[in-house]
Coordinates of C-alpha atoms and ligand atoms in Angstrom, one line a residue:
X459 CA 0.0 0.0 0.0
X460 CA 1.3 3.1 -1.2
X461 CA 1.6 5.8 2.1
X462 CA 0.1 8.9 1.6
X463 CA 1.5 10.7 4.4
X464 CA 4.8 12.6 3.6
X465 CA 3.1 14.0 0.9
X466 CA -0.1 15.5 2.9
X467 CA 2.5 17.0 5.4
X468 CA 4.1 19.0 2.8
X469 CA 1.2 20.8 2.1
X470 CA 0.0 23.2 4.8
X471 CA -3.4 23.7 6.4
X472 CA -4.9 26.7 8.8
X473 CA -4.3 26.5 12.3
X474 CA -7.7 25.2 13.9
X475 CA -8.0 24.8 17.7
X476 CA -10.1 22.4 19.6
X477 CA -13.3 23.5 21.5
X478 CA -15.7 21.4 23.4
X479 CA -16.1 17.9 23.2
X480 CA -19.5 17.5 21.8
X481 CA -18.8 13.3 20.3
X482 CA -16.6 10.8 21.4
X483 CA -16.0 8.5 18.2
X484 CA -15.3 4.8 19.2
X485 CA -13.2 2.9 16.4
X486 CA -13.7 -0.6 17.4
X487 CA -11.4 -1.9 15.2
X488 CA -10.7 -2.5 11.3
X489 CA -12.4 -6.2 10.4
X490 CA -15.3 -5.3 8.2
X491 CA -17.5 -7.5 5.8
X492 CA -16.6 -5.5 2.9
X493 CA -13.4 -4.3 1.3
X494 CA -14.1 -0.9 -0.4
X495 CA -12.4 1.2 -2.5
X496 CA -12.9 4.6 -0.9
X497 CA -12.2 2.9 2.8
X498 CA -9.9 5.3 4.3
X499 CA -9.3 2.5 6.7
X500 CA -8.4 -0.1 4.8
X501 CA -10.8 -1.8 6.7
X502 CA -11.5 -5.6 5.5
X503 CA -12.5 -9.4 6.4
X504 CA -8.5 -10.2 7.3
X505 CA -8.4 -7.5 9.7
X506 CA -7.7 -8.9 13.0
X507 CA -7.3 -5.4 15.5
X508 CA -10.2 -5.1 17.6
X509 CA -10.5 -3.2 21.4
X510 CA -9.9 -5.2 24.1
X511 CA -12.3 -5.4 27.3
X512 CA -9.6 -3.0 29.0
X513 CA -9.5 -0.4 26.6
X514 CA -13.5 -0.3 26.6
X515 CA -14.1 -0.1 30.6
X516 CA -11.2 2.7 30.2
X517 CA -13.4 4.1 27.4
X518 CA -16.8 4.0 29.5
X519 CA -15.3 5.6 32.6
X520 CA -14.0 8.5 30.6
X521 CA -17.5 8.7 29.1
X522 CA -18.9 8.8 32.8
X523 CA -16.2 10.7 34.3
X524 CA -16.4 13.5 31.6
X525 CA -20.2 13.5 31.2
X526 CA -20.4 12.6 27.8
X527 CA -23.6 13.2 25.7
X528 CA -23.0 11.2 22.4
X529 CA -21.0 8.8 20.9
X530 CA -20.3 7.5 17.0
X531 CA -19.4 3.7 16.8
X532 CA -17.2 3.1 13.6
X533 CA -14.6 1.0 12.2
X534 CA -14.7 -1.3 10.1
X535 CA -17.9 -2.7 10.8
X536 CA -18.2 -1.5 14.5
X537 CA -20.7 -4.7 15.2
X538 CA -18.6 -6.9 14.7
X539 CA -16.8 -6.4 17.4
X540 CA -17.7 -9.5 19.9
X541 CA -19.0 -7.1 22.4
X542 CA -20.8 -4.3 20.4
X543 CA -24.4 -5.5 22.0
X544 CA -23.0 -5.7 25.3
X545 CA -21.3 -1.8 24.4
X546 CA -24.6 -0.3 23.3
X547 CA -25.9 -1.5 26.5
X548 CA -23.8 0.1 28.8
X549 CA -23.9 3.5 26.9
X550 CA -27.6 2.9 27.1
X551 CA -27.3 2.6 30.9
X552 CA -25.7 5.9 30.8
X553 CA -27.9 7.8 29.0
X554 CA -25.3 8.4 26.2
X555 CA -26.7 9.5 22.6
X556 CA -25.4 6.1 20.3
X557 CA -24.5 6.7 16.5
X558 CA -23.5 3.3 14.8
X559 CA -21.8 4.0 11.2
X560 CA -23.4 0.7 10.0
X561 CA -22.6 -0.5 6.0
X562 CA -26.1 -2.1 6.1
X563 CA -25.1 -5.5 4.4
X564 CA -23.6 -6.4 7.6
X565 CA -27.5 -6.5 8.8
X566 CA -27.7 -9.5 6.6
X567 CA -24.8 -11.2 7.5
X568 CA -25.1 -15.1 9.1
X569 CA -25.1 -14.4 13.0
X570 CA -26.3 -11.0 12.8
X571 CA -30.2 -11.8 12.0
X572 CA -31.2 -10.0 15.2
X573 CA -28.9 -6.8 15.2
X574 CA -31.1 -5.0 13.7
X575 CA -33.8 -5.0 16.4
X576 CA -31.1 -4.8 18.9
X577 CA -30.2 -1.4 17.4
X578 CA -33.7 -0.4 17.5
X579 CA -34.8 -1.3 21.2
X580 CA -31.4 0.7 22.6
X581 CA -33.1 3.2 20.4
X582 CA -28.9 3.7 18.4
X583 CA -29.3 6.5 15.5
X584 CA -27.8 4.7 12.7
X585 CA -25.7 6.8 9.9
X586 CA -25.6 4.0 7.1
X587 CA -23.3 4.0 3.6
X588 CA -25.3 4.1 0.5
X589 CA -22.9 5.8 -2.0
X590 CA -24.8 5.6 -4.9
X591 CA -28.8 4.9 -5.3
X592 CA -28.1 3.2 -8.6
X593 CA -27.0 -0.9 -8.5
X594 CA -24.1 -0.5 -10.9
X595 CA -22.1 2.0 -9.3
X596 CA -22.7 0.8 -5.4
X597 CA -21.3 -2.6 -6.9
X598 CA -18.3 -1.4 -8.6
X599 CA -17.3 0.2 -5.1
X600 CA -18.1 -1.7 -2.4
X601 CA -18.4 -5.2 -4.6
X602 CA -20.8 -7.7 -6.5
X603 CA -23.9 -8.0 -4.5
X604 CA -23.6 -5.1 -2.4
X605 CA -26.6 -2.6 -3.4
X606 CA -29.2 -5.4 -3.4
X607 CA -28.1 -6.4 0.3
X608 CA -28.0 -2.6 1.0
X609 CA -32.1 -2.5 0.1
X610 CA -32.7 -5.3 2.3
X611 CA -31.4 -4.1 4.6
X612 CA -33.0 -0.6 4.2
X613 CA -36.1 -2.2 4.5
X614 CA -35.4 -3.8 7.5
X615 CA -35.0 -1.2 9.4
X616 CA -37.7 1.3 7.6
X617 CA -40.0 -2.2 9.0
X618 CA -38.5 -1.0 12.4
X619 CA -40.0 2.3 11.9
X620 CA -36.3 3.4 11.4
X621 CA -36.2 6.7 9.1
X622 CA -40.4 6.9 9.2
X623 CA -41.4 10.7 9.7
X624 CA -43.5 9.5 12.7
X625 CA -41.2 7.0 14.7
X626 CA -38.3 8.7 16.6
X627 CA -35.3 5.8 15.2
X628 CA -32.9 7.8 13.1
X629 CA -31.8 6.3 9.7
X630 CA -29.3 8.4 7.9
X631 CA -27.3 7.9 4.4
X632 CA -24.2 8.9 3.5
X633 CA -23.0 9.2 0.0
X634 CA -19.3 9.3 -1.3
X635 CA -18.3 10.4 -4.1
X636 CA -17.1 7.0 -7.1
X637 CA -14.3 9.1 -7.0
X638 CA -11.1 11.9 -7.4
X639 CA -14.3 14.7 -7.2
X640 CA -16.2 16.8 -5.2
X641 CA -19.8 15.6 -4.1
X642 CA -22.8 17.2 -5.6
X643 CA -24.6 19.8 -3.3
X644 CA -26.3 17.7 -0.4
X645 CA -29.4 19.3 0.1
X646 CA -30.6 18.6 -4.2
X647 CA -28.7 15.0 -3.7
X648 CA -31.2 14.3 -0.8
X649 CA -34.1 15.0 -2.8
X650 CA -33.3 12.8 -5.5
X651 CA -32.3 10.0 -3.0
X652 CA -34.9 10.4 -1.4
X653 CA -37.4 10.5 -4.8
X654 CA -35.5 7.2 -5.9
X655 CA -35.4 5.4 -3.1
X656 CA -39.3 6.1 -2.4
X657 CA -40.5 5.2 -6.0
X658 CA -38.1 2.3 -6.8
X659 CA -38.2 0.3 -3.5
X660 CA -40.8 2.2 -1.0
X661 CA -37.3 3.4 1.1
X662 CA -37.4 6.1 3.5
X663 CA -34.8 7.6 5.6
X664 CA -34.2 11.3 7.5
X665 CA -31.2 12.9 6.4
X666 CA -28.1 12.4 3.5
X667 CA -24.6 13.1 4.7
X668 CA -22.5 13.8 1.8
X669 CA -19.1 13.1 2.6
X670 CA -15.8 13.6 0.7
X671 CA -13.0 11.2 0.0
X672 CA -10.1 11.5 2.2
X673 CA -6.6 10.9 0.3
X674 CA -5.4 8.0 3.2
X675 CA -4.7 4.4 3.2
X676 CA -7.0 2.4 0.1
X677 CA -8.2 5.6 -1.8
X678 CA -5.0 7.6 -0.9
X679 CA -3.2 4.5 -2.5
X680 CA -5.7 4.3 -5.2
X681 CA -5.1 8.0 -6.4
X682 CA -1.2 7.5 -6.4
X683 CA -1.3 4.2 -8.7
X684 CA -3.7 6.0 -11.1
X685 CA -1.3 9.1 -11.1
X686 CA -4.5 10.7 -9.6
X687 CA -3.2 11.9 -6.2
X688 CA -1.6 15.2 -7.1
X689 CA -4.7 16.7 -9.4
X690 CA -7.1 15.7 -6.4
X691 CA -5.2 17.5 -3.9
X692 CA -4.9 20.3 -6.2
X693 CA -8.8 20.2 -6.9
X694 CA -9.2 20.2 -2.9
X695 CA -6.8 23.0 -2.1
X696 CA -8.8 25.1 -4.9
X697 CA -12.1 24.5 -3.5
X698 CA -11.0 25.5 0.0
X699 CA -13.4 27.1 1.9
X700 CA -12.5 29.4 5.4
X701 CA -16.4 29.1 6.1
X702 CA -15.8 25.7 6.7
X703 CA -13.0 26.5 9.4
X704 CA -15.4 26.8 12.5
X705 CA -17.6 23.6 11.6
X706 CA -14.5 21.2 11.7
X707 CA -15.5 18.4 13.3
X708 CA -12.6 17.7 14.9
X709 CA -12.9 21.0 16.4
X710 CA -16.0 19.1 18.8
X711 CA -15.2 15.8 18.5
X712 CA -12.5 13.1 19.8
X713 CA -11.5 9.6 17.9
X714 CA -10.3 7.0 20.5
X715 CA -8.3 4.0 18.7
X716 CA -9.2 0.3 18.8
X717 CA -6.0 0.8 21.5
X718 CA -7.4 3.6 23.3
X719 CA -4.8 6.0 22.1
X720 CA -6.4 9.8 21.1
X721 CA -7.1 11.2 17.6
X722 CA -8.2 14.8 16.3
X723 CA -10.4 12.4 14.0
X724 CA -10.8 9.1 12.5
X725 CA -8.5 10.4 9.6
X726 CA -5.6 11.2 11.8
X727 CA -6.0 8.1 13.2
X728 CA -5.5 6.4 9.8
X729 CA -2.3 8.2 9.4
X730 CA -0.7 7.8 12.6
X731 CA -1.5 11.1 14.3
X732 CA -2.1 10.7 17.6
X733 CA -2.3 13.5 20.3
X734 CA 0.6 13.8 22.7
X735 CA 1.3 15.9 25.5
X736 CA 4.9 17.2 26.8
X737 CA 6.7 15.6 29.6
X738 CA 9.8 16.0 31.2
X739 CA 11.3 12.9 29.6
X740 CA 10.1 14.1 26.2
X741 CA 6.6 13.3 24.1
X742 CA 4.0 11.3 25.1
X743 CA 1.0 9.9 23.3
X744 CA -2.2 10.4 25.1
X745 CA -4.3 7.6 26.1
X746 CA -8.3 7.7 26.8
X747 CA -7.3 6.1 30.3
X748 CA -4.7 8.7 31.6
X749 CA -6.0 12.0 29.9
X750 CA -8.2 15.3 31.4
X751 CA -10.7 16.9 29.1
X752 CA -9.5 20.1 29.9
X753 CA -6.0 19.6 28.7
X754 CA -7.2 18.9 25.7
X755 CA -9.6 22.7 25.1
X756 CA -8.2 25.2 23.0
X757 CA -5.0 22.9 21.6
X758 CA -4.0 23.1 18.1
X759 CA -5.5 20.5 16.2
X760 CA -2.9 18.3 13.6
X761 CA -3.2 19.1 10.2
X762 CA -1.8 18.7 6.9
X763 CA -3.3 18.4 3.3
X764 CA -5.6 15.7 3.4
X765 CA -7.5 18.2 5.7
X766 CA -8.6 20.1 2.8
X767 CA -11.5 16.9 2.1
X768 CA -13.1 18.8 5.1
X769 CA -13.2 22.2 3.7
X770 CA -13.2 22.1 -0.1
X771 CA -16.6 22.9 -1.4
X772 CA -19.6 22.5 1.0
X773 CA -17.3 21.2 3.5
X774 CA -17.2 17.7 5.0
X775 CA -18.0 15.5 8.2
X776 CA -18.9 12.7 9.8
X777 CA -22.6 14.4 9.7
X778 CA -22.3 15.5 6.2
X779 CA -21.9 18.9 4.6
X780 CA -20.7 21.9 6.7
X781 CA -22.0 24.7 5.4
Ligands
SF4_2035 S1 -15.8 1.9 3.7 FE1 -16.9 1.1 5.5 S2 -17.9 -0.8 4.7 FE2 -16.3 -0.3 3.2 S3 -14.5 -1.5 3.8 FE3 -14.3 0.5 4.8 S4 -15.2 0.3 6.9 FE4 -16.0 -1.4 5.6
SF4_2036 S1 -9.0 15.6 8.4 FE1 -10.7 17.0 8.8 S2 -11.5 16.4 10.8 FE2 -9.4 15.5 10.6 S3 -8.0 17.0 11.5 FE3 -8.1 17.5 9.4 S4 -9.8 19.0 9.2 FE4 -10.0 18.1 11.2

């Protein structure tokens, strides 16, 4: 895999400063049912790192100890960690807001018949991938057989009342650009999906997120065989918006490794990033069981090129456009 890194930190970003933590995202680990070809995580069946029971009690006491309102579960596939039921429980138990970034054909995987309905009785807003609405292009990026397992799925959960205007379960998409380009503007994109999905299969959902590309691990790797990296970069750096400075999300929100080490953001995370802190005996990387909130307010946040995905255009997030 081609690394992505020394070429991102040539390129320099705005200073950005952390404010309040408003999320803690949870990456479980990097196993997923799929393999795609935007995965910024190079997530995949083969993957073997997962968090240990230590590193999640350390992660629930800091969510207890630091009041935290909301948390996003990704990975890989975050369920298939061994203890995700057992997870979404306890958060539940503290009264903690749960997002699961969910690929939907994991819903349909042997073993996994009844994860849907546990995702609905602890009530978890679910922010699902659906890249495309049309069969051919959903295939060609996340593999054969993906989009029809995708509407299944979709209609599981809309039979869970998930996504209905009257029920209170949150189903969200997210689309990703096929490739190197910008996504279209979210709010028009929504109405289509939305149109499509309702006509063609009786679909309904709450929101699309449109989210853009990040050049790291499998599609960093992608763009630098196809010669593609460099004019995508450009492309981002052109688009750059300072509108989409103060909506950063890694301005409110933490990523904890499968490890517990800290992240500004899942991203960072993907290119070795972490947060440290100075001692006396030099640099230290901060872990979620040895660090105060308050250390952590007002800090420069670590950037380099690839954070440009965040600000070119409309801006991008975990929750979708910025501005
Ligand atoms: S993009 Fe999501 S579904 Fe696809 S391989 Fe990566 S983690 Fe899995
Ligand atoms: S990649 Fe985006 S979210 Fe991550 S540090 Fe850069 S600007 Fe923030």
């Amino acid at each position: 895999m081609l690394d992505t890194l020394p070429l991102l930190q040539e390129i320099s970003f705005p200073e950005i400063k952390r404010k309040q933590l408003d999320v803690l995202q949870i990456n479980l680990g990097y196993r997923c049912n799929q393999q795609c070809q935007h995965c910024h995580v190079n997530a995949g069946p083969k993957r073997t790192e997962e968090m240990s029971s230590e590193v999640l009690l350390d992660t629930l006491a800091f969510i207890e100890k630091n009041h935290i309102q909301a948390v996003d579960l990704t990975g890989g596939a975050p369920e298939m960690h061994p203890q995700f039921i057992e997870l979404i429980s306890s958060l539940k138990q503290l009264n903690v807001h749960i997002i699961d970034r969910c690929n939907l054909t994991i819903l349909n995987e042997p073993g996994y018949e009844k994860l849907a309905e546990e995702l609905a009785d602890k009530q978890v807003e679910i922010v699902a991938s659906l890249p495309c609405y049309m069969e051919e292009n959903v295939d060609k990026q996340r593999g054969s057989g993906v989009f029809k397992s995708s509407i299944e799925a979709l209609l599981k959960l809309n039979q869970l009342t998930y996504g209905q205007p009257e029920g209170n379960l949150i189903l969200n998409l997210v689309y990703n650009p096929q490739g190197a380009v910008l996504a279209p503007a979210q709010q028009i994109l929504e109405t289509d999906y939305k149109k499509f999905l309702a006509e063609k299969f009786a679909i309904v959902f709450n929101q699309l997120f449109t989210i853009t590309n990040v050049p790291v691990k499998r599609f960093g790797s992608m763009l630098m065989s196809r010669q593609e990296f460099q004019p995508y970069m450009q492309l981002l750096q052109n688009s750059h918006s300072d509108n989409n400075l103060e909506g950063l999300m890694c301005r409110y929100q933490l990523s904890v490794d499968w490890q517990g080490y800290l992240y500004d953001c899942d991203f960072n995370q993907m290119l070795g990033l972490p947060l440290t802190r100075k001692t006396a005996q030099g640099e230290e990387t901060l872990h979620i069981s040895n660090v105060n909130l308050s250390e952590l307010y007002d800090k420069d946040i670590v950037v380099a090129g690839h954070c440009y995905a965040c600000t070119a255009g409309q801006g991008s997030s975990c929750g979708g456009a910025i501005s």
